[in-house]
Each structure stands twice: as C-alpha cells, then as structure tokens.
Amino acid sequence: ITQGPKIAEFEKNFSGRVGAKHACALSSGTAGLHLAVRAMNLKPGDEVLVPAITFVATANAVFYAGATPKIVDIDPATGNISLEDLQKKITRRARGIIPVHFSGNPVSMDLINELARKHNLFVIEDAAHALGAAFKNKLIGSCAYSEAAVFSFHPVKHITTGEGGMVTTHNPELAGKISLLRAHGITREKTRLKAAGEGDWYYQQQELGFNYRLTDFQCALGISQLDRLESFVSKRRRLARRYRKAFSGWEEISCLEENSQGRSSYHLFVILLNLERLQVSRKAIFDALRLKGIGVQVHYIPLHFHPYYQQMLGVGKNDFPQAEFFYERALSLPLYPGLGLEEQDYVIKTLRKILTGCRKRRYISLQRH
Ligand SMILES: *Cc1c(COP(=O)(O)O)cnc(C)c1O
C-alpha cells in the first residue's frame, strides 16, 4: 500500500507529461520544497531569495534546511517576484532563488536563470500553482531554467492526491538524493550500498532523512487525475478569459497581467481593487461578496506580516511596499473546473453591483459626463 508499483508509474507519467528526466513523488508540496532545498547542502547563514507574496511553505522550506530566507518584493502587475528588487537583495550570502509562479502565471525564467548564473545561485521553482503552465513553449516542470520544480497535489491545486507533491529535475544525483531523503535516508538498492550487503534483509541509513513518502493508492488517484489535467487547465483558462472579457473597461478593478511569453495555468483569478476609486476597503467588498454566497479569498498575506517572520528576520510593515500595495487590493475570485458559466455570471453581476454601490462620488459624476 505504501511502496507499490503505482508510485513509479505516477512518477514516470508525470515526468513524461512535463518533460523532465526525473520525478520524485512526496507526501506534500511542502515536503518537496523541504527536500529540494535540503539537497542543496546549505549552511547556517546562507540566504535563499523568496518573494514576499507566497504561501508560507515556500520560505519555511529554507528554514527547515538550516538557512535563511531573504524576502524580495514583487511586481504588483503580476504578483510574481520583482527582478529589480531581486537584483538588489542578492548579497555575498545568497545561495539560491525560489521563484513562485503566482496564480499559475509563469515567472520569466530566462531572466531569473541569467541572474542566477551570474551570481552562482541555484533555482528551485515553487510550481505549486503552475502545473500545465508554460514559459517560452516549455512546460513548467521541464526545468529548462532551474535545478528543480516542486508541485503540490493539495485538493485546491490543479490535480489532487488528497495531500501530495512532486519534485521534477534533470539531475539524476538530485533525484537520487531526494528519493533517499524521503524514506529516512535509507536505501536497500545494491548499487547504492556503501558496503557489500550481508543478506537480503540488509539496508543502510546513509543520511538523516524523513518519512515523506506518497502512498501507492494516492499515486493511483494521481495517475487518473493527470490524465484529466489538460481538460482541467483549459476549463480554468476559459473561465479566466470570460472574467477578463467581462471586466474590460471596469475602472474599479484591474486583472493581473499574463506573461506574454508564457501560458498561465490559472490556479487563481486575482483582481486588484482600484481603491482610489472606491469609498471602501477590500474587506468591505470581500465581506459583501461572501454575504452573497461567493467564495472569494485573499492570496496571500505577505511573509513579512507574519509574527514568525517578523521575529526571525526583523522585518515589518513598510519593508516591501509593492507587496503591501498588492495585498491591500487583492481579491481571488472563484475559479475551478467545475464552476458553471451561470455561476460565473452571478459572480460577475454581483461584483458589478457591489462595486457600483461603492464608487467614490467624484467618479460617479465623472461617469455621467
Ligand atoms: C500549496 C502550496 C504549497 C504547499 O503545498 P502543500 O502540498 O500544501 O504542502 C507551497 N507553495 C505554494 C505557493 C502553494 O500554493
């Protein structure tokens, strides 16, 4: 049940699908981030650059691996890591970068890679939002510009195994290391043993590993889910196009920009409220939508707003102004393959009504002229 044939089959299908040489299935995306970063052999004081707007797991992985996350501001047009601020934040202690393809919209990986090479940094993609996304016609996960990419199969993500994750890479040593670390650091493979086996029972612990295995029956679910990936992504993209079309010309909100060299997998559909034109805050709009039964969300609270990060890194309010601008305005609208067109129309109509009621007076009169 825990170490059967479905694991290898899921890994093979997955790596084939995204165009990577190796894939390693794990118990969660967080476990994948942990082991990928851990495999970089960081030392205390080493820094890994992460965007301010992400799920905390991205940065937590750096702490797990005994190093320090270094927060980088974002580009509010996309929510992705700011290349300009990234350049400023690279110090002598920098060892790596973890770009996050926020909402499924790919980061410009060629530019990240160029910067990484210049400063001798590794790149691990947090691709939790980006299964099915592409940059320059290369699927995210093919690792064309990175050492590894990490996916999550949490139920809100593109495909699910209940909980689960996957790391893809071109590097056989990295794949070997991650598969060793996911099972206590123990191997029983004859070719990997450091001393001749004493018998069929023999195994060795070679590293301090973890119990991060994905089970066989979860992988069976993953295999069938993966077959449906393209249909899931195209449904998400169709809904996203409908939102964009409906919102064009609305002065109260703006949609995030899509990378013109890529394809977003639309894990999220995030709008930014144009607060300059509204009488109320994001919270009022959020609450009004929830009251109408619409499951809006906010992604994400900036890392430097969390007490743990404030305490560990000495960061605080006003340190990452673009992330704060973004966070004040961001609203994630319902987006999932099962969302019906009529339901989506209800979201659009309700949002229209709420925004109209919240306009600032001078914009109301402006629009009359
Ligand atoms: C979901 C997610 C993760 C963590 O994945 P889990 O499988 O829930 O551990 C990491 N980073 C980002 C950006 C995520 O959205």
PDB file of N, CA and C in Angstrom, residues 33 36-37 40 42 47-49 81 86 90 95-101 107-127 143-150 167-171 174:
ATOM      1  N   LEU A  33       9.444  20.900  -1.325  1.00  0.00           N
ATOM      2  CA  LEU A  33      10.267  22.107  -1.165  1.00  0.00           C
ATOM      3  C   LEU A  33      11.369  21.857  -0.138  1.00  0.00           C
ATOM      4  N   ALA A  36      14.059  19.482  -1.715  1.00  0.00           N
ATOM      5  CA  ALA A  36      14.795  20.122  -2.812  1.00  0.00           C
ATOM      6  C   ALA A  36      15.800  21.131  -2.249  1.00  0.00           C
ATOM      7  N   VAL A  37      15.363  21.923  -1.290  1.00  0.00           N
ATOM      8  CA  VAL A  37      16.263  22.920  -0.707  1.00  0.00           C
ATOM      9  C   VAL A  37      17.335  22.223   0.146  1.00  0.00           C
ATOM     10  N   MET A  40      20.445  20.978  -1.448  1.00  0.00           N
ATOM     11  CA  MET A  40      21.429  21.981  -1.892  1.00  0.00           C
ATOM     12  C   MET A  40      22.556  22.163  -0.859  1.00  0.00           C
ATOM     13  N   LEU A  42      22.894  23.531   2.250  1.00  0.00           N
ATOM     14  CA  LEU A  42      23.116  24.898   2.726  1.00  0.00           C
ATOM     15  C   LEU A  42      23.718  24.899   4.124  1.00  0.00           C
ATOM     16  N   GLU A  47      21.717  32.388   2.388  1.00  0.00           N
ATOM     17  CA  GLU A  47      20.418  33.011   2.098  1.00  0.00           C
ATOM     18  C   GLU A  47      19.797  32.456   0.815  1.00  0.00           C
ATOM     19  N   VAL A  48      18.480  32.271   0.860  1.00  0.00           N
ATOM     20  CA  VAL A  48      17.736  31.870  -0.330  1.00  0.00           C
ATOM     21  C   VAL A  48      16.629  32.900  -0.541  1.00  0.00           C
ATOM     22  N   LEU A  49      16.574  33.454  -1.746  1.00  0.00           N
ATOM     23  CA  LEU A  49      15.653  34.546  -2.036  1.00  0.00           C
ATOM     24  C   LEU A  49      14.266  34.025  -2.389  1.00  0.00           C
ATOM     25  N   ILE A  81       7.720  37.581  -8.319  1.00  0.00           N
ATOM     26  CA  ILE A  81       8.928  38.181  -7.758  1.00  0.00           C
ATOM     27  C   ILE A  81       9.443  39.313  -8.669  1.00  0.00           C
ATOM     28  N   LEU A  86      15.010  41.780  -6.764  1.00  0.00           N
ATOM     29  CA  LEU A  86      15.831  40.560  -6.623  1.00  0.00           C
ATOM     30  C   LEU A  86      17.313  40.918  -6.765  1.00  0.00           C
ATOM     31  N   ILE A  90      20.443  40.476  -3.601  1.00  0.00           N
ATOM     32  CA  ILE A  90      21.486  39.438  -3.673  1.00  0.00           C
ATOM     33  C   ILE A  90      22.739  39.924  -2.955  1.00  0.00           C
ATOM     34  N   ARG A  95      22.609  32.038  -1.892  1.00  0.00           N
ATOM     35  CA  ARG A  95      22.945  30.743  -2.498  1.00  0.00           C
ATOM     36  C   ARG A  95      21.905  30.309  -3.532  1.00  0.00           C
ATOM     37  N   GLY A  96      20.682  30.784  -3.393  1.00  0.00           N
ATOM     38  CA  GLY A  96      19.663  30.307  -4.322  1.00  0.00           C
ATOM     39  C   GLY A  96      18.445  31.216  -4.396  1.00  0.00           C
ATOM     40  N   ILE A  97      17.573  30.908  -5.363  1.00  0.00           N
ATOM     41  CA  ILE A  97      16.323  31.653  -5.567  1.00  0.00           C
ATOM     42  C   ILE A  97      15.179  30.631  -5.671  1.00  0.00           C
ATOM     43  N   ILE A  98      14.067  30.943  -5.017  1.00  0.00           N
ATOM     44  CA  ILE A  98      12.850  30.137  -5.226  1.00  0.00           C
ATOM     45  C   ILE A  98      11.765  31.040  -5.806  1.00  0.00           C
ATOM     46  N   PRO A  99      11.695  31.152  -7.126  1.00  0.00           N
ATOM     47  CA  PRO A  99      10.588  31.913  -7.717  1.00  0.00           C
ATOM     48  C   PRO A  99       9.293  31.109  -7.593  1.00  0.00           C
ATOM     49  N   VAL A 100       8.198  31.817  -7.423  1.00  0.00           N
ATOM     50  CA  VAL A 100       6.869  31.193  -7.332  1.00  0.00           C
ATOM     51  C   VAL A 100       6.061  31.667  -8.536  1.00  0.00           C
ATOM     52  N   HIS A 101       5.503  30.752  -9.282  1.00  0.00           N
ATOM     53  CA  HIS A 101       4.663  31.143 -10.426  1.00  0.00           C
ATOM     54  C   HIS A 101       3.281  31.484  -9.874  1.00  0.00           C
ATOM     55  N   VAL A 107       6.762  32.970 -14.121  1.00  0.00           N
ATOM     56  CA  VAL A 107       7.832  33.954 -13.952  1.00  0.00           C
ATOM     57  C   VAL A 107       8.700  33.883 -15.218  1.00  0.00           C
ATOM     58  N   SER A 108       9.324  35.007 -15.598  1.00  0.00           N
ATOM     59  CA  SER A 108      10.253  34.989 -16.750  1.00  0.00           C
ATOM     60  C   SER A 108      11.524  34.249 -16.342  1.00  0.00           C
ATOM     61  N   MET A 109      11.501  32.933 -16.538  1.00  0.00           N
ATOM     62  CA  MET A 109      12.556  32.073 -16.003  1.00  0.00           C
ATOM     63  C   MET A 109      13.903  32.291 -16.672  1.00  0.00           C
ATOM     64  N   ASP A 110      13.887  32.763 -17.925  1.00  0.00           N
ATOM     65  CA  ASP A 110      15.176  33.014 -18.599  1.00  0.00           C
ATOM     66  C   ASP A 110      15.955  34.112 -17.872  1.00  0.00           C
ATOM     67  N   LEU A 111      15.239  35.136 -17.420  1.00  0.00           N
ATOM     68  CA  LEU A 111      15.905  36.245 -16.727  1.00  0.00           C
ATOM     69  C   LEU A 111      16.365  35.830 -15.333  1.00  0.00           C
ATOM     70  N   ILE A 112      15.540  35.033 -14.667  1.00  0.00           N
ATOM     71  CA  ILE A 112      15.915  34.504 -13.346  1.00  0.00           C
ATOM     72  C   ILE A 112      17.188  33.654 -13.495  1.00  0.00           C
ATOM     73  N   ASN A 113      17.180  32.808 -14.501  1.00  0.00           N
ATOM     74  CA  ASN A 113      18.305  31.903 -14.730  1.00  0.00           C
ATOM     75  C   ASN A 113      19.599  32.667 -15.040  1.00  0.00           C
ATOM     76  N   GLU A 114      19.449  33.717 -15.827  1.00  0.00           N
ATOM     77  CA  GLU A 114      20.601  34.537 -16.189  1.00  0.00           C
ATOM     78  C   GLU A 114      21.232  35.157 -14.931  1.00  0.00           C
ATOM     79  N   LEU A 115      20.360  35.694 -14.088  1.00  0.00           N
ATOM     80  CA  LEU A 115      20.811  36.311 -12.839  1.00  0.00           C
ATOM     81  C   LEU A 115      21.450  35.264 -11.922  1.00  0.00           C
ATOM     82  N   ALA A 116      20.838  34.094 -11.871  1.00  0.00           N
ATOM     83  CA  ALA A 116      21.339  33.014 -11.016  1.00  0.00           C
ATOM     84  C   ALA A 116      22.734  32.572 -11.459  1.00  0.00           C
ATOM     85  N   ARG A 117      22.925  32.452 -12.758  1.00  0.00           N
ATOM     86  CA  ARG A 117      24.240  32.035 -13.267  1.00  0.00           C
ATOM     87  C   ARG A 117      25.303  33.062 -12.924  1.00  0.00           C
ATOM     88  N   LYS A 118      24.910  34.318 -13.096  1.00  0.00           N
ATOM     89  CA  LYS A 118      25.859  35.404 -12.842  1.00  0.00           C
ATOM     90  C   LYS A 118      26.350  35.375 -11.393  1.00  0.00           C
ATOM     91  N   HIS A 119      25.464  35.009 -10.478  1.00  0.00           N
ATOM     92  CA  HIS A 119      25.826  35.033  -9.062  1.00  0.00           C
ATOM     93  C   HIS A 119      26.015  33.635  -8.475  1.00  0.00           C
ATOM     94  N   ASN A 120      26.038  32.629  -9.355  1.00  0.00           N
ATOM     95  CA  ASN A 120      26.274  31.255  -8.916  1.00  0.00           C
ATOM     96  C   ASN A 120      25.209  30.768  -7.911  1.00  0.00           C
ATOM     97  N   LEU A 121      23.952  30.980  -8.257  1.00  0.00           N
ATOM     98  CA  LEU A 121      22.854  30.598  -7.374  1.00  0.00           C
ATOM     99  C   LEU A 121      22.069  29.429  -7.986  1.00  0.00           C
ATOM    100  N   PHE A 122      21.513  28.590  -7.136  1.00  0.00           N
ATOM    101  CA  PHE A 122      20.597  27.567  -7.647  1.00  0.00           C
ATOM    102  C   PHE A 122      19.203  28.186  -7.808  1.00  0.00           C
ATOM    103  N   VAL A 123      18.394  27.563  -8.669  1.00  0.00           N
ATOM    104  CA  VAL A 123      16.996  27.989  -8.829  1.00  0.00           C
ATOM    105  C   VAL A 123      16.093  26.778  -8.614  1.00  0.00           C
ATOM    106  N   ILE A 124      15.209  26.880  -7.641  1.00  0.00           N
ATOM    107  CA  ILE A 124      14.183  25.861  -7.417  1.00  0.00           C
ATOM    108  C   ILE A 124      12.841  26.552  -7.615  1.00  0.00           C
ATOM    109  N   GLU A 125      12.054  26.069  -8.563  1.00  0.00           N
ATOM    110  CA  GLU A 125      10.756  26.694  -8.832  1.00  0.00           C
ATOM    111  C   GLU A 125       9.697  26.167  -7.867  1.00  0.00           C
ATOM    112  N   ASP A 126       8.993  27.068  -7.201  1.00  0.00           N
ATOM    113  CA  ASP A 126       7.784  26.675  -6.489  1.00  0.00           C
ATOM    114  C   ASP A 126       6.672  26.717  -7.535  1.00  0.00           C
ATOM    115  N   ALA A 127       6.376  25.522  -8.056  1.00  0.00           N
ATOM    116  CA  ALA A 127       5.413  25.406  -9.159  1.00  0.00           C
ATOM    117  C   ALA A 127       4.063  24.889  -8.668  1.00  0.00           C
ATOM    118  N   CYS A 143      12.029  22.103 -16.183  1.00  0.00           N
ATOM    119  CA  CYS A 143      13.272  22.588 -15.563  1.00  0.00           C
ATOM    120  C   CYS A 143      14.281  23.084 -16.595  1.00  0.00           C
ATOM    121  N   ALA A 144      13.773  23.727 -17.632  1.00  0.00           N
ATOM    122  CA  ALA A 144      14.643  24.283 -18.665  1.00  0.00           C
ATOM    123  C   ALA A 144      15.540  25.379 -18.086  1.00  0.00           C
ATOM    124  N   TYR A 145      15.095  26.024 -17.017  1.00  0.00           N
ATOM    125  CA  TYR A 145      15.848  27.143 -16.447  1.00  0.00           C
ATOM    126  C   TYR A 145      16.100  26.975 -14.951  1.00  0.00           C
ATOM    127  N   SER A 146      16.006  25.763 -14.448  1.00  0.00           N
ATOM    128  CA  SER A 146      16.130  25.580 -12.994  1.00  0.00           C
ATOM    129  C   SER A 146      16.707  24.210 -12.668  1.00  0.00           C
ATOM    130  N   GLU A 147      17.098  24.055 -11.413  1.00  0.00           N
ATOM    131  CA  GLU A 147      17.578  22.754 -10.930  1.00  0.00           C
ATOM    132  C   GLU A 147      16.397  21.809 -10.697  1.00  0.00           C
ATOM    133  N   ALA A 148      15.303  22.386 -10.180  1.00  0.00           N
ATOM    134  CA  ALA A 148      14.166  21.543  -9.827  1.00  0.00           C
ATOM    135  C   ALA A 148      12.893  22.376  -9.810  1.00  0.00           C
ATOM    136  N   ALA A 149      11.759  21.698  -9.946  1.00  0.00           N
ATOM    137  CA  ALA A 149      10.446  22.348  -9.802  1.00  0.00           C
ATOM    138  C   ALA A 149       9.625  21.507  -8.848  1.00  0.00           C
ATOM    139  N   VAL A 150       8.839  22.187  -8.013  1.00  0.00           N
ATOM    140  CA  VAL A 150       8.082  21.494  -6.974  1.00  0.00           C
ATOM    141  C   VAL A 150       6.583  21.746  -7.165  1.00  0.00           C
ATOM    142  N   VAL A 167       8.571  16.486  -7.078  1.00  0.00           N
ATOM    143  CA  VAL A 167       9.720  17.302  -7.493  1.00  0.00           C
ATOM    144  C   VAL A 167      10.192  16.763  -8.835  1.00  0.00           C
ATOM    145  N   THR A 168      10.398  17.651  -9.803  1.00  0.00           N
ATOM    146  CA  THR A 168      10.967  17.221 -11.080  1.00  0.00           C
ATOM    147  C   THR A 168      12.342  17.859 -11.254  1.00  0.00           C
ATOM    148  N   THR A 169      13.213  17.154 -11.969  1.00  0.00           N
ATOM    149  CA  THR A 169      14.568  17.651 -12.200  1.00  0.00           C
ATOM    150  C   THR A 169      15.208  16.911 -13.372  1.00  0.00           C
ATOM    151  N   HIS A 170      16.246  17.504 -13.936  1.00  0.00           N
ATOM    152  CA  HIS A 170      17.041  16.825 -14.959  1.00  0.00           C
ATOM    153  C   HIS A 170      18.221  16.103 -14.342  1.00  0.00           C
ATOM    154  N   ASN A 171      18.495  16.420 -13.093  1.00  0.00           N
ATOM    155  CA  ASN A 171      19.733  15.995 -12.455  1.00  0.00           C
ATOM    156  C   ASN A 171      19.537  14.662 -11.723  1.00  0.00           C
ATOM    157  N   LEU A 174      20.470  14.686  -7.974  1.00  0.00           N
ATOM    158  CA  LEU A 174      19.472  15.390  -7.148  1.00  0.00           C
ATOM    159  C   LEU A 174      18.242  14.496  -6.929  1.00  0.00           C
TER     160      LEU A 174
END
